[in-house]
CSV table of C-alpha atoms and ligand atoms in Angstrom, one decimal:
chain,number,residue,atom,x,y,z
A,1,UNK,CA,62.4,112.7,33.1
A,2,UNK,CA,62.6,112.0,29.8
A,3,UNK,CA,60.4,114.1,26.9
A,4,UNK,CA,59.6,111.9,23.8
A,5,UNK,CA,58.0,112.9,20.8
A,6,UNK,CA,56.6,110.3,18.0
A,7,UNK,CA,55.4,111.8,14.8
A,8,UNK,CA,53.2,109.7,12.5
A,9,UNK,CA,51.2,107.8,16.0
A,10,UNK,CA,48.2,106.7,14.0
A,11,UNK,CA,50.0,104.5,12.1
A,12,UNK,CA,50.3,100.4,12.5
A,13,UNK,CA,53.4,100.9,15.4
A,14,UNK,CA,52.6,104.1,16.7
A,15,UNK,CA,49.5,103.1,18.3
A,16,UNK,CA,50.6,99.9,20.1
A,17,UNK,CA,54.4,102.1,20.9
A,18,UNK,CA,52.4,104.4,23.2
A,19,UNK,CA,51.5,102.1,25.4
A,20,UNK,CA,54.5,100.2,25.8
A,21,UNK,CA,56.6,103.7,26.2
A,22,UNK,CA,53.8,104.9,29.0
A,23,UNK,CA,54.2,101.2,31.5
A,24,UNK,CA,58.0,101.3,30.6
A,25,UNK,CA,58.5,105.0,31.4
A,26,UNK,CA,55.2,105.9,33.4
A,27,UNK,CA,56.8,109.6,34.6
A,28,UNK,CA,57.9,110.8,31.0
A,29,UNK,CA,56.4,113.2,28.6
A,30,UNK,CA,54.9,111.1,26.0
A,31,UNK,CA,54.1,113.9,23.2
A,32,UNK,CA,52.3,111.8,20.6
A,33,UNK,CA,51.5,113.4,17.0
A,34,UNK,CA,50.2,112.9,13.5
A,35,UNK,CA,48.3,114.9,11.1
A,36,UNK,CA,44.9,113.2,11.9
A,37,UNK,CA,43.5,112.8,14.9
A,38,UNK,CA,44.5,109.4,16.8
A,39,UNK,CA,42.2,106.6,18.3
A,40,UNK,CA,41.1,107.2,22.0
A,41,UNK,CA,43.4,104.3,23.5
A,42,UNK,CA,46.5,106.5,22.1
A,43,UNK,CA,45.1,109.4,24.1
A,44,UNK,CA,44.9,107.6,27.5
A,45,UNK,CA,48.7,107.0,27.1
A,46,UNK,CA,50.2,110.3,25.7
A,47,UNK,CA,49.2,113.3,24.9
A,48,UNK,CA,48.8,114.4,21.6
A,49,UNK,CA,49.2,117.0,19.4
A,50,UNK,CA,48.2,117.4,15.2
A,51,UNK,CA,51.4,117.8,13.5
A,52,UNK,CA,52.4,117.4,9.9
A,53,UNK,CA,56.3,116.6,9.8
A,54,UNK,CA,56.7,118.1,6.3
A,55,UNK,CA,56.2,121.9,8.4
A,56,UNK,CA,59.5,122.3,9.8
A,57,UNK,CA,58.6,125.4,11.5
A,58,UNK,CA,55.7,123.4,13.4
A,59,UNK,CA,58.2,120.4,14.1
A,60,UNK,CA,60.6,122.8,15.4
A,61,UNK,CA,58.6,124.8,17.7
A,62,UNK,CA,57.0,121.4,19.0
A,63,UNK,CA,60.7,119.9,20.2
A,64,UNK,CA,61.7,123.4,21.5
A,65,UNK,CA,58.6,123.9,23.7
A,66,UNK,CA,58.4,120.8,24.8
A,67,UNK,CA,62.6,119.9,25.2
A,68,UNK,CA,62.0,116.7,23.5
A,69,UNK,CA,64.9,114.4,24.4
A,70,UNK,CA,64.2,111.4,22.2
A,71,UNK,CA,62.6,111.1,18.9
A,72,UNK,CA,60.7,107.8,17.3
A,73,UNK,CA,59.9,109.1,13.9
A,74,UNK,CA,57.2,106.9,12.4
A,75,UNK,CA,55.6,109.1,9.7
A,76,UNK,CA,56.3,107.6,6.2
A,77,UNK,CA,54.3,106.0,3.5
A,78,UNK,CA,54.3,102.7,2.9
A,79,UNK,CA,55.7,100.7,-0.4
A,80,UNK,CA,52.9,100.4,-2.6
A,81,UNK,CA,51.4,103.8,-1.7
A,82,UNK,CA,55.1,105.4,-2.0
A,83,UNK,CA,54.9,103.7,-5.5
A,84,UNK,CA,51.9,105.6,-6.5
A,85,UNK,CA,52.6,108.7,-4.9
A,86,UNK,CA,56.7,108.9,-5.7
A,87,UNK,CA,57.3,113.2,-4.8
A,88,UNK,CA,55.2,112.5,-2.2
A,89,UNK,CA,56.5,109.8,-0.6
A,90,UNK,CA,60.2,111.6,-1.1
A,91,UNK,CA,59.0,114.5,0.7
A,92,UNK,CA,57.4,112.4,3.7
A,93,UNK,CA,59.8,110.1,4.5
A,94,UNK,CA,63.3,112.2,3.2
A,95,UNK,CA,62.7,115.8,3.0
A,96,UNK,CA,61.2,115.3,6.5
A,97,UNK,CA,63.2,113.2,8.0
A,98,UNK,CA,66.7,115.5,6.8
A,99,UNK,CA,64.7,118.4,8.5
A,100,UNK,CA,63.9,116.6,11.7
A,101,UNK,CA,67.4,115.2,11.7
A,102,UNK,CA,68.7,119.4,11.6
A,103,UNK,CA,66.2,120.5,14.4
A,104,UNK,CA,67.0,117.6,16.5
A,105,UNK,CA,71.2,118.4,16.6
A,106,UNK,CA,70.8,122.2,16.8
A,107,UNK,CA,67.5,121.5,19.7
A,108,UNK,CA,69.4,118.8,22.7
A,109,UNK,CA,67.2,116.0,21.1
A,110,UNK,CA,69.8,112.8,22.4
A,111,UNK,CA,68.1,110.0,20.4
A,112,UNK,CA,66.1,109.6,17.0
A,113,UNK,CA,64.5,106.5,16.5
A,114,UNK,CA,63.5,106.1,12.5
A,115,UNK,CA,62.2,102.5,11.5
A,116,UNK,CA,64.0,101.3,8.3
A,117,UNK,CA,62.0,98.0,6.3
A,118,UNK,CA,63.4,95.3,4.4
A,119,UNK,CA,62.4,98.0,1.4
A,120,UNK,CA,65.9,99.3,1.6
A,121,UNK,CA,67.0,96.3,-0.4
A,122,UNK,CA,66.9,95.7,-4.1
A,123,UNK,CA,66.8,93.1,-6.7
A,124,UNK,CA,70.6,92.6,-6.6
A,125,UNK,CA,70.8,91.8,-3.4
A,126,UNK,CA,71.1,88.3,-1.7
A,127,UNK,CA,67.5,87.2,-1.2
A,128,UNK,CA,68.0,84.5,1.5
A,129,UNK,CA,69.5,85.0,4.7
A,130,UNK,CA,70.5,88.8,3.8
A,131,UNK,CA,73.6,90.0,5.8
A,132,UNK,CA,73.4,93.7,7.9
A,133,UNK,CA,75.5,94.8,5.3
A,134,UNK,CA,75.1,93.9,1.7
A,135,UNK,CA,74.3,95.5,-1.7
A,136,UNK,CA,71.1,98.0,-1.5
A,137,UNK,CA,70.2,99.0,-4.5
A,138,UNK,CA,66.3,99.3,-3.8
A,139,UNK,CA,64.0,100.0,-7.0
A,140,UNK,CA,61.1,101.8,-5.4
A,141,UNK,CA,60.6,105.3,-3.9
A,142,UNK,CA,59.6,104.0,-0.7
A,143,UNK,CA,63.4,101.9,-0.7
A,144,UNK,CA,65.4,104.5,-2.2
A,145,UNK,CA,64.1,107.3,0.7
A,146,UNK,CA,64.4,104.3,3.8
A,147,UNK,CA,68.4,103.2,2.3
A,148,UNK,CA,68.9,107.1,1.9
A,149,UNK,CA,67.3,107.7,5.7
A,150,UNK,CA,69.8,105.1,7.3
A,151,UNK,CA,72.8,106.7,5.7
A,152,UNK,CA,71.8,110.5,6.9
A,153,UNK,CA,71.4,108.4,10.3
A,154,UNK,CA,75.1,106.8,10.0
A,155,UNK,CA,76.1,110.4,9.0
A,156,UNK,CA,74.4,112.3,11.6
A,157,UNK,CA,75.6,110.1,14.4
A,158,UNK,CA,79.6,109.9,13.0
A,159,UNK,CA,79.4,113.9,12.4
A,160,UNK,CA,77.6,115.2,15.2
A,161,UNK,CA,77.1,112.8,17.5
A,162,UNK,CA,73.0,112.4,17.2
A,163,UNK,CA,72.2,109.0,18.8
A,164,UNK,CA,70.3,107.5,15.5
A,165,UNK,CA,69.4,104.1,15.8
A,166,UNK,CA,67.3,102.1,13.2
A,167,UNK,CA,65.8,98.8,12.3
A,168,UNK,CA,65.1,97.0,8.9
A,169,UNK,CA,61.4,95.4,9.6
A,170,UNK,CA,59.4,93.1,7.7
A,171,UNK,CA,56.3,92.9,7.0
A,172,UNK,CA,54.6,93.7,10.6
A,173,UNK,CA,51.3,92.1,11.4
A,174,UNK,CA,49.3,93.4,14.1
A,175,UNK,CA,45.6,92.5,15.0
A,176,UNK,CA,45.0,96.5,16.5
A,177,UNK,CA,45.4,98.6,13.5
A,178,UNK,CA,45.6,97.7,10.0
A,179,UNK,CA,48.4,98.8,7.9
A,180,UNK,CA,47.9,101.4,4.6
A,181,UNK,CA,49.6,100.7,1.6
A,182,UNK,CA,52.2,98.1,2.2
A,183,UNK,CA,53.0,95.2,0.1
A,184,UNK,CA,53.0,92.9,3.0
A,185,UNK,CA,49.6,93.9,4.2
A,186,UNK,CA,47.8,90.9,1.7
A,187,UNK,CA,49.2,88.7,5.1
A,188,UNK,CA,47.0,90.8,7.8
A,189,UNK,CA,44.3,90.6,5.5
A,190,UNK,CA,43.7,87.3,5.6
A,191,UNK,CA,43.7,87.4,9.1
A,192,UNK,CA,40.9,90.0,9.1
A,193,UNK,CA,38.4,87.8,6.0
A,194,UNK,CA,39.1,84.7,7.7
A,195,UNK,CA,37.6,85.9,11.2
A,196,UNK,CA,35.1,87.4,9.2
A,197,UNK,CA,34.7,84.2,7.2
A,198,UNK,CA,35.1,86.0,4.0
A,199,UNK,CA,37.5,84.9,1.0
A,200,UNK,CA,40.5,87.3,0.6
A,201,UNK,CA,42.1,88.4,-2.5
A,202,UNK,CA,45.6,88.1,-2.2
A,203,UNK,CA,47.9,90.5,-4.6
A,204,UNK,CA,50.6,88.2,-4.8
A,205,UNK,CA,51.5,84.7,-5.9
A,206,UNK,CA,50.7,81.8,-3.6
A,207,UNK,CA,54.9,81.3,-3.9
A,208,UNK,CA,55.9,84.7,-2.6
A,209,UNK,CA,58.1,84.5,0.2
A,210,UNK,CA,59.0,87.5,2.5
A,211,UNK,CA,60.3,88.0,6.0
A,212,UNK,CA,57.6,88.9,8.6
A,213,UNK,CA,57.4,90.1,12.6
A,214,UNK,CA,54.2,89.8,14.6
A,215,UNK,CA,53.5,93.2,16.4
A,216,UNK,CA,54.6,92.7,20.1
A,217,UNK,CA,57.5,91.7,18.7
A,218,UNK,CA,57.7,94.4,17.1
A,219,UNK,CA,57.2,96.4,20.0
A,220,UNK,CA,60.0,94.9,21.9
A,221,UNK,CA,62.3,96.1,18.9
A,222,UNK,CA,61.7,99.5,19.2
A,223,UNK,CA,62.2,99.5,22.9
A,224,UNK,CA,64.9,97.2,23.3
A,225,UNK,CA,67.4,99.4,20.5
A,226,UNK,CA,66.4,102.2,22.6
A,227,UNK,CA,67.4,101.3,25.9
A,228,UNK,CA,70.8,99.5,24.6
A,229,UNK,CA,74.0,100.1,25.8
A,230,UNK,CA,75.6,102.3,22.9
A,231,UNK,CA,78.8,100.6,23.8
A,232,UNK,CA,77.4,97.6,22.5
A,233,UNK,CA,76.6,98.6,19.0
A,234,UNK,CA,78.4,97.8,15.9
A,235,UNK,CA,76.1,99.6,13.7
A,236,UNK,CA,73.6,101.9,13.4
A,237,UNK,CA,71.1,99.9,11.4
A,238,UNK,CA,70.0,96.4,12.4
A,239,UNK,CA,68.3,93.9,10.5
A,240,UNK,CA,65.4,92.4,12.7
A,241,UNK,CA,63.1,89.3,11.7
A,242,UNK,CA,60.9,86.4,13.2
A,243,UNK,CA,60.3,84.4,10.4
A,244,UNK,CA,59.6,84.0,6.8
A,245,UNK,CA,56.5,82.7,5.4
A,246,UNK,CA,54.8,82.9,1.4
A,247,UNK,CA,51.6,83.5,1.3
A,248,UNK,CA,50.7,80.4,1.0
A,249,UNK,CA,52.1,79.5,4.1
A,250,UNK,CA,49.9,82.5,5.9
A,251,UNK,CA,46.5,80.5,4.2
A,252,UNK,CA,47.4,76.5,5.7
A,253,UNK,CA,48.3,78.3,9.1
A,254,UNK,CA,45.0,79.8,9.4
A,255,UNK,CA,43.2,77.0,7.7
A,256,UNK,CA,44.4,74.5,10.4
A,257,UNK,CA,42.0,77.2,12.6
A,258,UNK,CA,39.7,78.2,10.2
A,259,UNK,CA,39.1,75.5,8.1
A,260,UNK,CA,36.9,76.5,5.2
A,261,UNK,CA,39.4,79.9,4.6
A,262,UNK,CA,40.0,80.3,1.0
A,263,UNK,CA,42.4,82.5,-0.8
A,264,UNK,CA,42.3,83.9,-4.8
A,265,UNK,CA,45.5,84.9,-5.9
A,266,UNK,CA,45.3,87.8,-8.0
A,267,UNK,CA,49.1,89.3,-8.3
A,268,UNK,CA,49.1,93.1,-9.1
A,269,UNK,CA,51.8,95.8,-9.8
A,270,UNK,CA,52.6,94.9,-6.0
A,271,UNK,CA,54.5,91.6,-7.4
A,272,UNK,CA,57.6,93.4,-8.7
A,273,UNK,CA,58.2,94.7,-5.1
A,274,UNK,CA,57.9,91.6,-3.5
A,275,UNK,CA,60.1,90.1,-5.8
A,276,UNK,CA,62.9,92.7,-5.3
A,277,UNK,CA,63.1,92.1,-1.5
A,278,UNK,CA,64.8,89.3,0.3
A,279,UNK,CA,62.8,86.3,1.2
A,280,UNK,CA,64.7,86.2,4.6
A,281,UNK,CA,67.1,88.2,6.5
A,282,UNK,CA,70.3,87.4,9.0
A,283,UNK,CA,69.6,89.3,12.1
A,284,UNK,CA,72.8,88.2,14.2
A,285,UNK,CA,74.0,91.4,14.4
A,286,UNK,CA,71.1,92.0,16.5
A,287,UNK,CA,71.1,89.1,18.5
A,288,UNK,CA,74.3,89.7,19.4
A,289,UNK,CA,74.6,93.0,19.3
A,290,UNK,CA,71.7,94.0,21.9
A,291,UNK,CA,70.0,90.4,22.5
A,292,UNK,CA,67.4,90.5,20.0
A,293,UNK,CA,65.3,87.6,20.3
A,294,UNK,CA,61.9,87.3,19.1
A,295,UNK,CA,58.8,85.5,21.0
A,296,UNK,CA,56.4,84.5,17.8
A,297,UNK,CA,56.3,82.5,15.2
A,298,UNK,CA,54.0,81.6,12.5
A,299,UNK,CA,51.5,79.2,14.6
A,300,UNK,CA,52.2,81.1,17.5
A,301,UNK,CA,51.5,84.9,15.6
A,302,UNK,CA,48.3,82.9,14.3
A,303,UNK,CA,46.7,81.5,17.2
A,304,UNK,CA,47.1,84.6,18.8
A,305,UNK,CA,45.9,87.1,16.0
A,306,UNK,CA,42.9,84.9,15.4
A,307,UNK,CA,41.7,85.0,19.5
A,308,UNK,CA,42.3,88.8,19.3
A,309,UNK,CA,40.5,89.9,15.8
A,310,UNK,CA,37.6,87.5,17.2
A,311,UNK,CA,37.6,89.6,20.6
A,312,UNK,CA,37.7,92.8,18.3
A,313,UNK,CA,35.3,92.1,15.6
A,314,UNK,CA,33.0,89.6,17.2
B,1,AKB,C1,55.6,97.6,3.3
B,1,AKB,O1,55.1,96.5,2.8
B,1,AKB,O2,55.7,98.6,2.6
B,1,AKB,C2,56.0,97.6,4.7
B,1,AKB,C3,57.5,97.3,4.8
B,1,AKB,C4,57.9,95.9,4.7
B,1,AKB,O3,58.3,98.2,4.9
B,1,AKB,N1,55.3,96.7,5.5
């Protein structure tokens, strides 16, 4: 049986993971934590515990008692809010993570799972079609601690033998929960004004082109590194995308369903991070590596974000 621990649950992929891991893996411990207390529909799939990852003691004692076997470690902040919040952010989403990585090879944990983001990049890297493996030279906080977090992975998995795997995302949109403090978040708000038949304000130009992944997709990328053969993997760290959109692109997609949507483009400090990650990303590694294939794209991710925010908001 297998005993799984995910930090950070409340967030945007912890609270859509839970319920994949529970009908994938119906007899496992599912030990589900954060440092607030989760929505009810986490509850009914794992159980849950409060737990802030920057007390090591507390993150120890919670894989010991509970011989945790695999670790998805989602607790970080986000870009924008990393941006704001710099020593914060660097004790989040490093500190933690180096500690978590030292409990889990001296405590039998077998796997860590640690989402990386297209925030690893920088402005001298290629922008279009951006290889696995390329210059990363990221400018913010939130970049420097993910490109830092995928080399203690390489390190910990050629040293000791931890089982680290890791994915670049893009911008994730997701009709359940909304993200905090992401630069791609302007593109889920527009979902949520338009159902609501509200304007949005969008914090970056009309031109701004990034990589994106509708949740289930998402999901399915999580799951699907997981459970690969670890035969069949070249690398530790695999770029993942669905496709790549500006912003502009989000507002016609939802006006062909919405049709009096408007957007007023407002760009903010939010800009300058945009504008130092690619616009798209070459994910053949993935495909090849362990089949990656995703299931959405734009009109598709639309259609089907629209039905559910209506269902959800009314
Ligand atoms: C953010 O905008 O910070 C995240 C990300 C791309 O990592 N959505």
């Amino acid at each position: 049986m297998k005993h799984i621990l995910i930090t950070g649950v409340c967030g945007q992929i912890g609270t859509e993971l839970v319920r994949k891991l529970r009908k994938e893996l119906p007899n496992a411990l599912i030990l589900a934590t954060d440092i607030k207390t989760p929505p009810s529909s986490v509850l009914s799939f794992a159980d849950f515990e409060l737990l802030d990852v920057c007390d090591t003691q507390a993150v120890q004692s919670i894989i010991q008692k509970n011989q945790i076997d695999t670790v998805y470690h989602l607790a970080a902040l986000l870009s924008a809010t990393g941006e704001r919040h710099p020593a914060l952010a660097w004790r989040v989403n490093l500190t933690a993570f180096f500690d978590l990585l030292e409990i889990s090879r001296n405590h039998n944990v077998k796997m860590v799972i640690m989402p990386s983001s297209i925030g690893a990049f920088g402005p001298t890297t290629p922008r279009d079609n951006t290889p696995n493996l390329t210059i990363m030279r990221p400018t913010t906080m939130y970049g420097i601690t993910k490109v830092t977090g995928e080399l203690l992975m390489e390190y910990y998995y050629l040293k000791f033998g931890l089982d680290c795997r890791g994915m670049r995302f893009p911008g994730i949109i997701s009709s359940e929960t909304e993200p905090g403090g992401g630069t791609t978040d302007f593109a889920v708000d527009f979902y949520y004004k338009a159902v609501q038949n509200q304007a949005a304000t969008c914090f970056v130009r009309e031109d701004t082109i990034l990589p994106f992944m509708y949740m289930p997709d998402a999901i399915d990328v999580l799951w699907e590194l997981a459970i690969a053969d670890s035969n069949r993997l070249s690398t530790r760290i695999y770029n993942v995308t669905a496709f790549s959109a500006s912003a502009k692109d989000f507002e016609n997609a939802i006006v062909k369903k919405i049709l009096n949507f408007k957007v007023d483009y407002q760009p903010d400090y939010r800009q300058q991070i945009a504008d130092s990650w690619p616009r798209s990303l070459d994910d053949s590694l993935a495909r090849n590596d362990w089949g990656w294939n995703p299931k959405f794209d734009l009109e598709k991710m639309t259609i089907d974000m629209i039905k559910n925010l209506r269902l959800k908001l009314g």
